PDB file of C-alpha atoms in Angstrom:
ATOM      1  CA  MET A   1     114.695 204.019 128.423  1.00 49.00           C
ATOM      2  CA  THR A   2     111.894 201.028 128.294  1.00 56.00           C
ATOM      3  CA  MET A   3     108.111 201.424 126.846  1.00 61.00           C
ATOM      4  CA  ALA A   4     105.127 199.745 127.359  1.00 89.00           C
ATOM      5  CA  PHE A   5     105.019 197.334 124.546  1.00 90.00           C
ATOM      6  CA  LYS A   6     101.934 198.791 122.586  1.00 89.00           C
ATOM      7  CA  GLU A   7     104.001 202.372 122.683  1.00 90.00           C
ATOM      8  CA  LEU A   8     107.027 200.354 121.352  1.00 90.00           C
ATOM      9  CA  ALA A   9     104.906 198.830 118.544  1.00 90.00           C
ATOM     10  CA  LEU A  10     103.516 202.179 117.568  1.00 88.00           C
ATOM     11  CA  CYS A  11     106.766 203.524 117.219  1.00 88.00           C
ATOM     12  CA  ARG A  12     108.463 200.973 115.701  1.00 93.00           C
ATOM     13  CA  GLU A  13     108.570 201.819 111.717  1.00 93.00           C
ATOM     14  CA  SER A  14     110.364 201.466 108.415  1.00 95.00           C
ATOM     15  CA  CYS A  15     112.839 204.153 108.499  1.00 96.00           C
ATOM     16  CA  ARG A  16     114.470 205.445 105.562  1.00 95.00           C
ATOM     17  CA  ASP A  17     115.561 209.173 106.768  1.00 95.00           C
ATOM     18  CA  TYR A  18     118.312 208.641 109.137  1.00 97.00           C
ATOM     19  CA  ASP A  19     120.655 211.443 110.381  1.00 96.00           C
ATOM     20  CA  GLY A  20     124.073 209.878 109.734  1.00 95.00           C
ATOM     21  CA  ARG A  21     125.242 209.660 113.170  1.00 97.00           C
ATOM     22  CA  CYS A  22     127.008 205.976 114.216  1.00 97.00           C
ATOM     23  CA  VAL A  23     125.343 203.210 116.310  1.00 98.00           C
ATOM     24  CA  SER A  24     127.733 202.301 118.638  1.00 97.00           C
ATOM     25  CA  HIS A  25     129.304 198.632 118.865  1.00 98.00           C
ATOM     26  CA  ASP A  26     127.853 198.420 122.322  1.00 98.00           C
ATOM     27  CA  LEU A  27     124.187 199.635 121.447  1.00 98.00           C
ATOM     28  CA  LEU A  28     124.540 196.695 118.456  1.00 99.00           C
ATOM     29  CA  GLU A  29     125.657 194.168 120.764  1.00 98.00           C
ATOM     30  CA  GLU A  30     122.755 194.646 123.365  1.00 98.00           C
ATOM     31  CA  ILE A  31     120.188 194.893 120.431  1.00 99.00           C
ATOM     32  CA  MET A  32     121.462 191.610 118.810  1.00 99.00           C
ATOM     33  CA  ASP A  33     121.430 189.942 122.507  1.00 98.00           C
ATOM     34  CA  VAL A  34     117.947 190.507 122.914  1.00 98.00           C
ATOM     35  CA  ALA A  35     117.238 189.425 119.264  1.00 99.00           C
ATOM     36  CA  CYS A  36     119.011 186.104 120.097  1.00 98.00           C
ATOM     37  CA  LEU A  37     116.058 185.630 123.136  1.00 98.00           C
ATOM     38  CA  SER A  38     113.627 185.149 119.977  1.00 98.00           C
ATOM     39  CA  PRO A  39     111.588 182.050 120.049  1.00 97.00           C
ATOM     40  CA  SER A  40     112.386 179.300 117.139  1.00 95.00           C
ATOM     41  CA  ALA A  41     111.326 175.913 116.490  1.00 91.00           C
ATOM     42  CA  CYS A  42     112.610 173.315 118.977  1.00 89.00           C
ATOM     43  CA  ASN A  43     115.031 175.820 119.963  1.00 92.00           C
ATOM     44  CA  SER A  44     117.082 175.516 116.828  1.00 93.00           C
ATOM     45  CA  GLN A  45     118.449 179.248 116.284  1.00 96.00           C
ATOM     46  CA  PRO A  46     118.871 178.953 112.682  1.00 96.00           C
ATOM     47  CA  TRP A  47     120.586 182.194 112.348  1.00 98.00           C
ATOM     48  CA  ARG A  48     123.925 183.989 112.457  1.00 98.00           C
ATOM     49  CA  MET A  49     123.973 187.902 112.674  1.00 99.00           C
ATOM     50  CA  VAL A  50     126.646 190.154 111.490  1.00 99.00           C
ATOM     51  CA  ALA A  51     127.046 193.742 112.359  1.00 99.00           C
ATOM     52  CA  ALA A  52     128.479 195.674 109.823  1.00 99.00           C
ATOM     53  CA  GLU A  53     129.958 199.672 111.240  1.00 98.00           C
ATOM     54  CA  GLY A  54     132.197 202.108 110.029  1.00 97.00           C
ATOM     55  CA  GLU A  55     133.582 201.618 106.569  1.00 97.00           C
ATOM     56  CA  THR A  56     132.428 198.128 106.290  1.00 98.00           C
ATOM     57  CA  ALA A  57     129.078 199.802 106.551  1.00 98.00           C
ATOM     58  CA  LYS A  58     129.546 202.075 104.206  1.00 98.00           C
ATOM     59  CA  ALA A  59     130.895 199.315 101.657  1.00 98.00           C
ATOM     60  CA  LEU A  60     127.812 197.465 102.619  1.00 98.00           C
ATOM     61  CA  ALA A  61     125.783 200.284 101.862  1.00 98.00           C
ATOM     62  CA  GLU A  62     126.967 200.511  98.398  1.00 98.00           C
ATOM     63  CA  GLU A  63     126.383 196.759  97.743  1.00 98.00           C
ATOM     64  CA  ILE A  64     122.658 197.064  99.042  1.00 98.00           C
ATOM     65  CA  LYS A  65     122.377 200.303  96.533  1.00 97.00           C
ATOM     66  CA  LYS A  66     123.298 197.658  93.609  1.00 96.00           C
ATOM     67  CA  SER A  67     119.763 196.098  93.563  1.00 92.00           C
ATOM     68  CA  GLY A  68     118.547 199.235  92.233  1.00 93.00           C
ATOM     69  CA  ARG A  69     116.322 200.186  95.190  1.00 93.00           C
ATOM     70  CA  ASN A  70     116.965 201.149  98.736  1.00 96.00           C
ATOM     71  CA  PHE A  71     119.244 204.684  97.985  1.00 96.00           C
ATOM     72  CA  PHE A  72     118.458 205.905 101.617  1.00 96.00           C
ATOM     73  CA  VAL A  73     121.119 203.677 103.084  1.00 98.00           C
ATOM     74  CA  ASP A  74     124.150 206.060 102.805  1.00 95.00           C
ATOM     75  CA  ASN A  75     123.240 207.890 106.018  1.00 96.00           C
ATOM     76  CA  CYS A  76     122.157 204.626 108.181  1.00 97.00           C
ATOM     77  CA  GLY A  77     124.468 204.280 111.337  1.00 96.00           C
ATOM     78  CA  ALA A  78     125.012 200.386 111.119  1.00 99.00           C
ATOM     79  CA  PHE A  79     123.567 197.004 109.632  1.00 99.00           C
ATOM     80  CA  ILE A  80     122.939 193.742 110.694  1.00 99.00           C
ATOM     81  CA  ALA A  81     122.965 191.126 108.280  1.00 99.00           C
ATOM     82  CA  ILE A  82     120.903 188.088 108.931  1.00 99.00           C
ATOM     83  CA  CYS A  83     122.018 184.569 107.527  1.00 98.00           C
ATOM     84  CA  GLU A  84     119.874 181.328 107.778  1.00 97.00           C
ATOM     85  CA  THR A  85     122.045 178.470 109.292  1.00 96.00           C
ATOM     86  CA  GLU A  86     121.626 174.449 109.757  1.00 91.00           C
ATOM     87  CA  ALA A  87     118.301 174.096 111.957  1.00 88.00           C
ATOM     88  CA  VAL A  88     118.648 171.414 114.194  1.00 82.00           C
ATOM     89  CA  LEU A  89     115.088 169.922 115.216  1.00 80.00           C
ATOM     90  CA  ARG A  90     114.538 167.354 118.008  1.00 75.00           C
ATOM     91  CA  ALA A  91     114.170 163.692 116.577  1.00 75.00           C
ATOM     92  CA  GLY A  92     110.893 162.790 115.753  1.00 72.00           C
ATOM     93  CA  VAL A  93     109.681 166.173 114.016  1.00 71.00           C
ATOM     94  CA  ASN A  94     108.950 164.945 110.616  1.00 68.00           C
ATOM     95  CA  GLU A  95     109.220 168.220 108.812  1.00 70.00           C
ATOM     96  CA  ASP A  96     112.376 169.146 106.701  1.00 77.00           C
ATOM     97  CA  GLN A  97     114.909 170.285 109.199  1.00 74.00           C
ATOM     98  CA  GLN A  98     115.125 173.911 107.096  1.00 81.00           C
ATOM     99  CA  TYR A  99     111.324 174.108 107.259  1.00 83.00           C
ATOM    100  CA  PHE A 100     110.820 176.592 110.064  1.00 89.00           C
ATOM    101  CA  ALA A 101     114.199 178.393 109.747  1.00 93.00           C
ATOM    102  CA  GLN A 102     112.678 181.504 107.363  1.00 94.00           C
ATOM    103  CA  MET A 103     109.821 181.771 110.022  1.00 96.00           C
ATOM    104  CA  ASP A 104     112.176 181.691 112.879  1.00 97.00           C
ATOM    105  CA  ILE A 105     114.196 184.541 111.105  1.00 98.00           C
ATOM    106  CA  GLY A 106     111.238 186.484 110.819  1.00 98.00           C
ATOM    107  CA  MET A 107     110.486 186.359 114.368  1.00 98.00           C
ATOM    108  CA  MET A 108     113.866 187.210 115.466  1.00 98.00           C
ATOM    109  CA  THR A 109     114.228 190.014 113.013  1.00 99.00           C
ATOM    110  CA  MET A 110     111.145 191.465 114.603  1.00 98.00           C
ATOM    111  CA  MET A 111     112.811 190.956 118.201  1.00 98.00           C
ATOM    112  CA  LEU A 112     115.704 192.869 116.939  1.00 99.00           C
ATOM    113  CA  THR A 113     113.764 195.715 115.055  1.00 98.00           C
ATOM    114  CA  LEU A 114     111.715 195.848 118.777  1.00 97.00           C
ATOM    115  CA  ALA A 115     114.955 195.939 120.748  1.00 98.00           C
ATOM    116  CA  ALA A 116     116.139 198.556 118.662  1.00 98.00           C
ATOM    117  CA  ALA A 117     113.198 201.071 118.933  1.00 96.00           C
ATOM    118  CA  ASP A 118     113.346 200.336 122.553  1.00 95.00           C
ATOM    119  CA  LYS A 119     116.778 202.029 122.611  1.00 96.00           C
ATOM    120  CA  GLY A 120     115.949 204.882 120.182  1.00 95.00           C
ATOM    121  CA  ILE A 121     117.115 203.272 117.050  1.00 97.00           C
ATOM    122  CA  ALA A 122     115.288 203.312 113.743  1.00 97.00           C
ATOM    123  CA  SER A 123     115.393 200.635 111.662  1.00 98.00           C
ATOM    124  CA  CYS A 124     114.508 199.408 108.163  1.00 98.00           C
ATOM    125  CA  ILE A 125     114.113 195.388 107.206  1.00 98.00           C
ATOM    126  CA  LEU A 126     115.840 194.977 103.662  1.00 98.00           C
ATOM    127  CA  GLY A 127     115.249 192.349 101.273  1.00 97.00           C
ATOM    128  CA  CYS A 128     116.601 193.546  98.137  1.00 96.00           C
ATOM    129  CA  PHE A 129     120.502 194.120  97.930  1.00 97.00           C
ATOM    130  CA  ASP A 130     123.225 192.279  95.969  1.00 96.00           C
ATOM    131  CA  ASP A 131     123.606 189.032  97.660  1.00 96.00           C
ATOM    132  CA  GLU A 132     127.233 188.548  95.972  1.00 98.00           C
ATOM    133  CA  GLY A 133     128.610 191.926  96.972  1.00 98.00           C
ATOM    134  CA  CYS A 134     127.002 191.635 100.438  1.00 98.00           C
ATOM    135  CA  HIS A 135     128.184 188.317 101.028  1.00 98.00           C
ATOM    136  CA  LYS A 136     131.838 189.611 100.130  1.00 98.00           C
ATOM    137  CA  VAL A 137     131.984 192.855 101.949  1.00 99.00           C
ATOM    138  CA  LEU A 138     130.872 190.682 105.458  1.00 99.00           C
ATOM    139  CA  GLY A 139     133.024 187.617 104.485  1.00 98.00           C
ATOM    140  CA  ILE A 140     129.975 185.418 104.597  1.00 99.00           C
ATOM    141  CA  PRO A 141     130.583 181.778 102.912  1.00 98.00           C
ATOM    142  CA  LYS A 142     129.178 181.370  99.466  1.00 97.00           C
ATOM    143  CA  ASP A 143     126.956 178.682 100.811  1.00 97.00           C
ATOM    144  CA  VAL A 144     125.226 180.351 103.677  1.00 98.00           C
ATOM    145  CA  PRO A 145     121.983 182.117 102.602  1.00 98.00           C
ATOM    146  CA  LEU A 146     121.662 185.912 103.374  1.00 99.00           C
ATOM    147  CA  ARG A 147     118.261 186.316 104.127  1.00 98.00           C
ATOM    148  CA  LEU A 148     117.761 190.106 105.506  1.00 99.00           C
ATOM    149  CA  ILE A 149     119.631 193.119 106.354  1.00 99.00           C
ATOM    150  CA  ILE A 150     118.506 195.428 108.773  1.00 99.00           C
ATOM    151  CA  ALA A 151     119.394 199.169 108.585  1.00 99.00           C
ATOM    152  CA  LEU A 152     119.633 200.741 111.617  1.00 99.00           C
ATOM    153  CA  GLY A 153     120.352 204.317 112.547  1.00 98.00           C
ATOM    154  CA  TYR A 154     118.799 207.648 113.964  1.00 97.00           C
ATOM    155  CA  ALA A 155     115.899 208.793 112.542  1.00 96.00           C
ATOM    156  CA  LYS A 156     115.762 212.690 111.085  1.00 94.00           C
ATOM    157  CA  ASN A 157     112.110 212.703 112.155  1.00 87.00           C
ATOM    158  CA  GLU A 158     111.326 211.269 115.254  1.00 76.00           C
ATOM    159  CA  THR A 159     107.702 211.441 115.225  1.00 79.00           C
ATOM    160  CA  PRO A 160     106.200 208.337 114.293  1.00 78.00           C
ATOM    161  CA  ARG A 161     104.226 208.098 111.183  1.00 84.00           C
ATOM    162  CA  ASP A 162     100.293 207.099 111.481  1.00 85.00           C
ATOM    163  CA  LYS A 163     100.002 203.302 110.924  1.00 86.00           C
ATOM    164  CA  ILE A 164      97.916 202.425 108.006  1.00 91.00           C
ATOM    165  CA  ARG A 165      96.536 199.000 108.628  1.00 92.00           C
ATOM    166  CA  LYS A 166      93.859 196.714 107.368  1.00 96.00           C
ATOM    167  CA  PRO A 167      90.416 196.924 109.193  1.00 95.00           C
ATOM    168  CA  LYS A 168      90.172 194.301 111.896  1.00 94.00           C
ATOM    169  CA  ASP A 169      87.871 192.450 110.092  1.00 94.00           C
ATOM    170  CA  GLN A 170      90.249 191.339 107.382  1.00 96.00           C
ATOM    171  CA  THR A 171      92.853 190.155 109.768  1.00 96.00           C
ATOM    172  CA  THR A 172      91.240 188.733 112.893  1.00 96.00           C
ATOM    173  CA  ALA A 173      88.492 186.862 113.598  1.00 95.00           C
ATOM    174  CA  PHE A 174      87.129 184.699 116.653  1.00 95.00           C
ATOM    175  CA  GLN A 175      85.880 180.913 116.600  1.00 95.00           C
ATOM    176  CA  ASN A 176      85.586 180.301 112.762  1.00 92.00           C
ATOM    177  CA  TRP A 177      87.323 182.293 109.677  1.00 91.00           C
TER     178      TRP A 177
END
């Protein structure tokens, strides 16, 4: 299944109601492969993804809920944790080597969620979780920042919600502010 890009953007939303079916290993791998095609500053690719399936996903859901939020994660079919790794920019770039890393991770995350949506997999980008517990469940070294966790699965309701967006005059302009 492949969609036109605007269709894909319209159907991708933050899903918080999953039906409990697992997302296959092959599908997770395919989604991560597409995410890795994302642009990054000087092609630094300052990320490492860790997929959680089965019992690991269940343990991760418990750590996510410890933040006091995101209680819907019990029915997710899988998770992908996104860590920030060392960015190595080209010689002559004057900014701090990590300056662009979080922006790069943001772009890669959007690519990941769009790749998932293209395959019929719903997602929700999570920034609230028990950091120490998630590091432990996934075996992430303590000195590696865990930036986001993407909840993945099959939406109970496959009809996308209407998107509520600011008026265009508040978000876009031509020639000047």
